[in-house]
């Protein structure tokens, strides 16, 4: 195995391809981005994993993710870095590989709430932009097009109806044994609450960038959605 750490502070490469994929939770951003990464042989950057790492630390420390007065001081002693092992992204939190610990629903909740704090976004956006300076990347996450990579070579806003996104999440959670007693309506409510929180937050609210291509995947399968993105990349 080969590992490469993201130590990019003084690196610049303005000739890279950068594909930014934005959109609400459950629209298929990550699935599409990973497939684009494989087909174009470029690096996939999971920005959400970085917020999950910060959320995990807050959870471990017993900090309310909505309490900026406690979260912001925590950031000063927090180091989030990225390694690529055989092309697969690993997230390190204070030197610990937490890639396998950040996919729980509790961490997801912490990440969603903590991402509304401007200081958290500033810290992680710097890392995300540094990655794009030195690699050909496809990067997914909320506000990637409008805020993180405003000069991306290709921008997409992937969306779907809330009911469709909830159905996808329900199927995903059921297959993974992660329903935890929830039914479809519970997950739909979670999706709608997150949409509301993301679209009304003060720091980089969720909305399509003016120059992003909007792709509605409500009636698309993965192959169709990927094909739609590739058609615009050329």
mmCIF file of C-alpha atoms in Angstrom:
data_model
loop_
_atom_site.group_PDB
_atom_site.id
_atom_site.type_symbol
_atom_site.label_atom_id
_atom_site.label_comp_id
_atom_site.label_asym_id
_atom_site.label_seq_id
_atom_site.Cartn_x
_atom_site.Cartn_y
_atom_site.Cartn_z
ATOM 1 C CA UNK A 1 0.000 0.000 0.000
ATOM 2 C CA UNK A 2 1.097 3.546 -0.647
ATOM 3 C CA UNK A 3 0.026 6.518 1.416
ATOM 4 C CA UNK A 4 0.147 10.178 0.532
ATOM 5 C CA UNK A 5 -0.602 12.859 3.115
ATOM 6 C CA UNK A 6 -2.184 16.197 2.292
ATOM 7 C CA UNK A 7 0.621 18.618 3.167
ATOM 8 C CA UNK A 8 -0.230 21.234 0.571
ATOM 9 C CA UNK A 9 0.067 24.633 2.203
ATOM 10 C CA UNK A 10 2.658 26.056 -0.188
ATOM 11 C CA UNK A 11 1.714 24.147 -3.318
ATOM 12 C CA UNK A 12 0.035 25.651 -6.374
ATOM 13 C CA UNK A 13 -1.139 24.052 -9.592
ATOM 14 C CA UNK A 14 -3.670 26.140 -11.473
ATOM 15 C CA UNK A 15 -3.978 23.763 -14.436
ATOM 16 C CA UNK A 16 -5.953 21.051 -12.662
ATOM 17 C CA UNK A 17 -9.410 19.751 -13.479
ATOM 18 C CA UNK A 18 -11.870 20.386 -10.649
ATOM 19 C CA UNK A 19 -15.397 18.978 -10.720
ATOM 20 C CA UNK A 20 -17.656 20.344 -7.987
ATOM 21 C CA UNK A 21 -20.907 18.556 -7.114
ATOM 22 C CA UNK A 22 -23.299 20.299 -4.753
ATOM 23 C CA UNK A 23 -26.815 19.496 -3.602
ATOM 24 C CA UNK A 24 -29.021 18.437 -0.694
ATOM 25 C CA UNK A 25 -28.641 15.337 1.453
ATOM 26 C CA UNK A 26 -29.589 12.076 -0.227
ATOM 27 C CA UNK A 27 -29.551 13.394 -3.793
ATOM 28 C CA UNK A 28 -26.765 11.042 -4.858
ATOM 29 C CA UNK A 29 -23.811 13.433 -4.816
ATOM 30 C CA UNK A 30 -21.311 11.003 -3.332
ATOM 31 C CA UNK A 31 -22.412 8.046 -5.445
ATOM 32 C CA UNK A 32 -22.089 10.095 -8.625
ATOM 33 C CA UNK A 33 -18.794 11.684 -7.576
ATOM 34 C CA UNK A 34 -17.199 8.324 -6.778
ATOM 35 C CA UNK A 35 -18.224 6.916 -10.144
ATOM 36 C CA UNK A 36 -16.929 10.011 -11.968
ATOM 37 C CA UNK A 37 -13.658 9.611 -10.087
ATOM 38 C CA UNK A 38 -13.297 6.030 -11.318
ATOM 39 C CA UNK A 39 -14.191 6.777 -14.919
ATOM 40 C CA UNK A 40 -11.957 9.830 -15.254
ATOM 41 C CA UNK A 41 -9.157 8.494 -13.006
ATOM 42 C CA UNK A 42 -9.170 11.569 -10.787
ATOM 43 C CA UNK A 43 -9.189 11.962 -7.008
ATOM 44 C CA UNK A 44 -12.495 11.831 -5.139
ATOM 45 C CA UNK A 45 -12.634 14.205 -2.172
ATOM 46 C CA UNK A 46 -15.354 13.446 0.375
ATOM 47 C CA UNK A 47 -15.697 16.819 2.105
ATOM 48 C CA UNK A 48 -18.468 15.571 4.366
ATOM 49 C CA UNK A 49 -16.007 13.182 6.006
ATOM 50 C CA UNK A 50 -13.993 16.166 7.204
ATOM 51 C CA UNK A 51 -17.015 17.671 8.968
ATOM 52 C CA UNK A 52 -17.800 14.273 10.414
ATOM 53 C CA UNK A 53 -14.303 14.164 11.911
ATOM 54 C CA UNK A 54 -14.858 17.503 13.648
ATOM 55 C CA UNK A 55 -18.285 16.289 14.760
ATOM 56 C CA UNK A 56 -16.746 13.106 16.158
ATOM 57 C CA UNK A 57 -14.305 15.097 18.267
ATOM 58 C CA UNK A 58 -17.085 17.288 19.657
ATOM 59 C CA UNK A 59 -19.119 14.180 20.448
ATOM 60 C CA UNK A 60 -16.189 12.546 22.216
ATOM 61 C CA UNK A 61 -15.630 15.688 24.281
ATOM 62 C CA UNK A 62 -19.290 16.004 25.199
ATOM 63 C CA UNK A 63 -19.642 19.338 23.396
ATOM 64 C CA UNK A 64 -23.010 20.442 22.039
ATOM 65 C CA UNK A 65 -22.356 20.853 18.274
ATOM 66 C CA UNK A 66 -24.579 23.954 18.223
ATOM 67 C CA UNK A 67 -22.565 25.662 20.966
ATOM 68 C CA UNK A 68 -20.099 27.779 18.993
ATOM 69 C CA UNK A 69 -18.564 29.153 22.197
ATOM 70 C CA UNK A 70 -17.271 25.676 22.999
ATOM 71 C CA UNK A 71 -16.731 24.365 19.463
ATOM 72 C CA UNK A 72 -14.533 27.240 18.259
ATOM 73 C CA UNK A 73 -11.920 26.908 21.053
ATOM 74 C CA UNK A 74 -11.850 23.152 20.375
ATOM 75 C CA UNK A 75 -10.712 23.865 16.805
ATOM 76 C CA UNK A 76 -7.433 25.402 17.975
ATOM 77 C CA UNK A 77 -6.247 22.021 19.202
ATOM 78 C CA UNK A 78 -7.729 20.006 16.353
ATOM 79 C CA UNK A 79 -5.890 18.726 13.298
ATOM 80 C CA UNK A 80 -7.805 17.210 10.390
ATOM 81 C CA UNK A 81 -5.710 15.811 7.560
ATOM 82 C CA UNK A 82 -6.206 13.555 4.577
ATOM 83 C CA UNK A 83 -4.251 10.532 3.388
ATOM 84 C CA UNK A 84 -4.788 8.588 0.195
ATOM 85 C CA UNK A 85 -3.968 4.898 0.570
ATOM 86 C CA UNK A 86 -4.027 3.146 -2.804
ATOM 87 C CA UNK A 87 -6.237 5.961 -4.048
ATOM 88 C CA UNK A 88 -8.765 5.703 -1.202
ATOM 89 C CA UNK A 89 -9.338 8.719 1.037
ATOM 90 C CA UNK A 90 -8.657 8.313 4.740
ATOM 91 C CA UNK A 91 -9.510 11.019 7.270
ATOM 92 C CA UNK A 92 -7.160 11.561 10.191
ATOM 93 C CA UNK A 93 -8.297 13.337 13.341
ATOM 94 C CA UNK A 94 -5.364 14.447 15.463
ATOM 95 C CA UNK A 95 -3.311 11.692 13.840
ATOM 96 C CA UNK A 96 -5.937 8.944 14.312
ATOM 97 C CA UNK A 97 -7.512 7.353 11.246
ATOM 98 C CA UNK A 98 -11.216 7.772 11.988
ATOM 99 C CA UNK A 99 -12.506 6.793 8.546
ATOM 100 C CA UNK A 100 -14.349 3.799 9.981
ATOM 101 C CA UNK A 101 -15.806 5.688 12.947
ATOM 102 C CA UNK A 102 -17.568 8.617 11.309
ATOM 103 C CA UNK A 103 -20.430 6.927 9.449
ATOM 104 C CA UNK A 104 -22.890 6.586 12.308
ATOM 105 C CA UNK A 105 -26.150 8.536 12.476
ATOM 106 C CA UNK A 106 -25.030 10.261 15.668
ATOM 107 C CA UNK A 107 -21.840 11.533 14.042
ATOM 108 C CA UNK A 108 -23.836 12.554 10.969
ATOM 109 C CA UNK A 109 -26.093 14.689 13.161
ATOM 110 C CA UNK A 110 -23.117 16.302 14.891
ATOM 111 C CA UNK A 111 -21.490 17.038 11.532
ATOM 112 C CA UNK A 112 -24.621 18.625 10.083
ATOM 113 C CA UNK A 113 -25.086 20.929 13.064
ATOM 114 C CA UNK A 114 -21.428 21.799 13.526
ATOM 115 C CA UNK A 115 -21.046 22.681 9.839
ATOM 116 C CA UNK A 116 -23.247 25.746 10.404
ATOM 117 C CA UNK A 117 -20.499 27.359 12.498
ATOM 118 C CA UNK A 118 -18.478 29.722 10.235
ATOM 119 C CA UNK A 119 -15.160 29.007 11.952
ATOM 120 C CA UNK A 120 -15.530 25.279 11.317
ATOM 121 C CA UNK A 121 -16.232 25.863 7.637
ATOM 122 C CA UNK A 122 -13.269 28.220 7.307
ATOM 123 C CA UNK A 123 -10.870 25.653 8.765
ATOM 124 C CA UNK A 124 -12.016 22.839 6.486
ATOM 125 C CA UNK A 125 -12.483 24.906 3.323
ATOM 126 C CA UNK A 126 -8.797 25.811 3.464
ATOM 127 C CA UNK A 127 -7.922 22.102 3.387
ATOM 128 C CA UNK A 128 -10.387 21.381 0.587
ATOM 129 C CA UNK A 129 -9.055 24.189 -1.592
ATOM 130 C CA UNK A 130 -5.503 23.029 -0.965
ATOM 131 C CA UNK A 131 -6.387 19.569 -2.263
ATOM 132 C CA UNK A 132 -7.857 21.041 -5.448
ATOM 133 C CA UNK A 133 -4.718 23.087 -6.094
ATOM 134 C CA UNK A 134 -2.484 20.061 -6.441
ATOM 135 C CA UNK A 135 -4.770 17.347 -7.813
ATOM 136 C CA UNK A 136 -7.375 16.703 -10.464
ATOM 137 C CA UNK A 137 -10.402 16.287 -8.208
ATOM 138 C CA UNK A 138 -14.097 15.601 -8.091
ATOM 139 C CA UNK A 139 -15.432 17.035 -4.854
ATOM 140 C CA UNK A 140 -18.923 16.693 -3.447
ATOM 141 C CA UNK A 141 -20.646 18.437 -0.600
ATOM 142 C CA UNK A 142 -22.908 21.324 0.217
ATOM 143 C CA UNK A 143 -21.745 24.763 -1.068
ATOM 144 C CA UNK A 144 -18.834 23.246 -3.009
ATOM 145 C CA UNK A 145 -19.725 25.153 -6.195
ATOM 146 C CA UNK A 146 -20.576 28.527 -4.732
ATOM 147 C CA UNK A 147 -18.102 28.793 -1.878
ATOM 148 C CA UNK A 148 -15.423 26.107 -1.687
ATOM 149 C CA UNK A 149 -14.460 25.923 -5.368
ATOM 150 C CA UNK A 150 -16.030 28.990 -7.013
ATOM 151 C CA UNK A 151 -13.567 28.662 -9.910
ATOM 152 C CA UNK A 152 -14.093 24.925 -10.498
ATOM 153 C CA UNK A 153 -13.779 23.888 -14.124
ATOM 154 C CA UNK A 154 -17.132 22.040 -13.925
ATOM 155 C CA UNK A 155 -20.015 22.679 -11.513
ATOM 156 C CA UNK A 156 -23.127 20.603 -10.856
ATOM 157 C CA UNK A 157 -26.052 20.888 -8.456
ATOM 158 C CA UNK A 158 -27.544 17.422 -8.001
ATOM 159 C CA UNK A 159 -30.988 17.310 -6.446
ATOM 160 C CA UNK A 160 -34.111 15.142 -6.128
ATOM 161 C CA UNK A 161 -37.540 15.387 -4.544
ATOM 162 C CA UNK A 162 -37.468 14.948 -0.732
ATOM 163 C CA UNK A 163 -39.643 11.829 -0.948
ATOM 164 C CA UNK A 164 -37.236 10.234 -3.428
ATOM 165 C CA UNK A 165 -34.228 11.066 -1.286
ATOM 166 C CA UNK A 166 -35.954 9.696 1.799
ATOM 167 C CA UNK A 167 -36.797 6.461 -0.027
ATOM 168 C CA UNK A 168 -33.158 6.056 -1.040
ATOM 169 C CA UNK A 169 -31.982 6.651 2.511
ATOM 170 C CA UNK A 170 -34.578 4.235 3.890
ATOM 171 C CA UNK A 171 -33.387 1.499 1.512
ATOM 172 C CA UNK A 172 -29.752 2.241 2.339
ATOM 173 C CA UNK A 173 -30.313 2.176 6.099
ATOM 174 C CA UNK A 174 -32.474 -0.949 5.931
ATOM 175 C CA UNK A 175 -29.790 -2.813 3.990
ATOM 176 C CA UNK A 176 -27.153 -1.754 6.507
ATOM 177 C CA UNK A 177 -29.305 -2.495 9.550
ATOM 178 C CA UNK A 178 -29.264 1.176 10.574
ATOM 179 C CA UNK A 179 -32.968 2.005 10.702
ATOM 180 C CA UNK A 180 -32.913 1.958 14.510
ATOM 181 C CA UNK A 181 -36.694 1.772 14.674
ATOM 182 C CA UNK A 182 -37.321 4.549 12.168
ATOM 183 C CA UNK A 183 -39.832 4.281 9.350
ATOM 184 C CA UNK A 184 -40.022 6.095 6.016
ATOM 185 C CA UNK A 185 -41.897 9.073 7.478
ATOM 186 C CA UNK A 186 -39.242 9.523 10.166
ATOM 187 C CA UNK A 187 -36.491 9.652 7.563
ATOM 188 C CA UNK A 188 -38.511 12.021 5.374
ATOM 189 C CA UNK A 189 -38.861 14.380 8.340
ATOM 190 C CA UNK A 190 -35.102 14.190 8.929
ATOM 191 C CA UNK A 191 -34.436 15.028 5.277
ATOM 192 C CA UNK A 192 -36.788 18.018 5.352
ATOM 193 C CA UNK A 193 -35.342 19.324 8.619
ATOM 194 C CA UNK A 194 -31.837 19.088 7.221
ATOM 195 C CA UNK A 195 -32.903 20.840 4.011
ATOM 196 C CA UNK A 196 -34.348 23.665 6.091
ATOM 197 C CA UNK A 197 -31.234 23.942 8.245
ATOM 198 C CA UNK A 198 -28.865 23.855 5.263
ATOM 199 C CA UNK A 199 -30.828 26.354 3.175
ATOM 200 C CA UNK A 200 -31.268 28.921 5.954
ATOM 201 C CA UNK A 201 -27.856 28.798 7.642
ATOM 202 C CA UNK A 202 -25.868 32.027 7.781
ATOM 203 C CA UNK A 203 -22.644 30.549 6.394
ATOM 204 C CA UNK A 204 -22.952 29.531 2.714
ATOM 205 C CA UNK A 205 -26.635 28.473 2.612
ATOM 206 C CA UNK A 206 -27.582 25.636 0.275
ATOM 207 C CA UNK A 207 -28.557 26.879 -3.190
ATOM 208 C CA UNK A 208 -27.372 26.248 -6.772
ATOM 209 C CA UNK A 209 -24.470 28.396 -7.946
ATOM 210 C CA UNK A 210 -25.433 30.687 -10.816
ATOM 211 C CA UNK A 211 -23.142 28.822 -13.219
ATOM 212 C CA UNK A 212 -23.861 25.273 -12.010
ATOM 213 C CA UNK A 213 -25.658 22.691 -14.150
ATOM 214 C CA UNK A 214 -28.723 21.487 -12.231
ATOM 215 C CA UNK A 215 -29.402 17.748 -12.505
ATOM 216 C CA UNK A 216 -32.591 16.339 -10.974
ATOM 217 C CA UNK A 217 -32.053 12.646 -10.265
ATOM 218 C CA UNK A 218 -35.612 11.973 -9.044
ATOM 219 C CA UNK A 219 -36.318 9.700 -12.016
ATOM 220 C CA UNK A 220 -32.736 8.643 -12.750
ATOM 221 C CA UNK A 221 -30.738 5.597 -11.753
ATOM 222 C CA UNK A 222 -27.030 5.913 -10.994
ATOM 223 C CA UNK A 223 -25.916 5.188 -14.554
ATOM 224 C CA UNK A 224 -28.259 7.817 -15.998
ATOM 225 C CA UNK A 225 -27.132 10.428 -13.491
ATOM 226 C CA UNK A 226 -23.449 9.742 -14.155
ATOM 227 C CA UNK A 227 -24.062 9.903 -17.895
ATOM 228 C CA UNK A 228 -25.780 13.278 -17.487
ATOM 229 C CA UNK A 229 -22.763 14.672 -15.645
ATOM 230 C CA UNK A 230 -20.256 13.244 -18.114
ATOM 231 C CA UNK A 231 -22.234 14.686 -21.026
ATOM 232 C CA UNK A 232 -21.596 18.183 -19.690
ATOM 233 C CA UNK A 233 -17.929 17.523 -18.960
ATOM 234 C CA UNK A 234 -17.306 16.341 -22.520
#
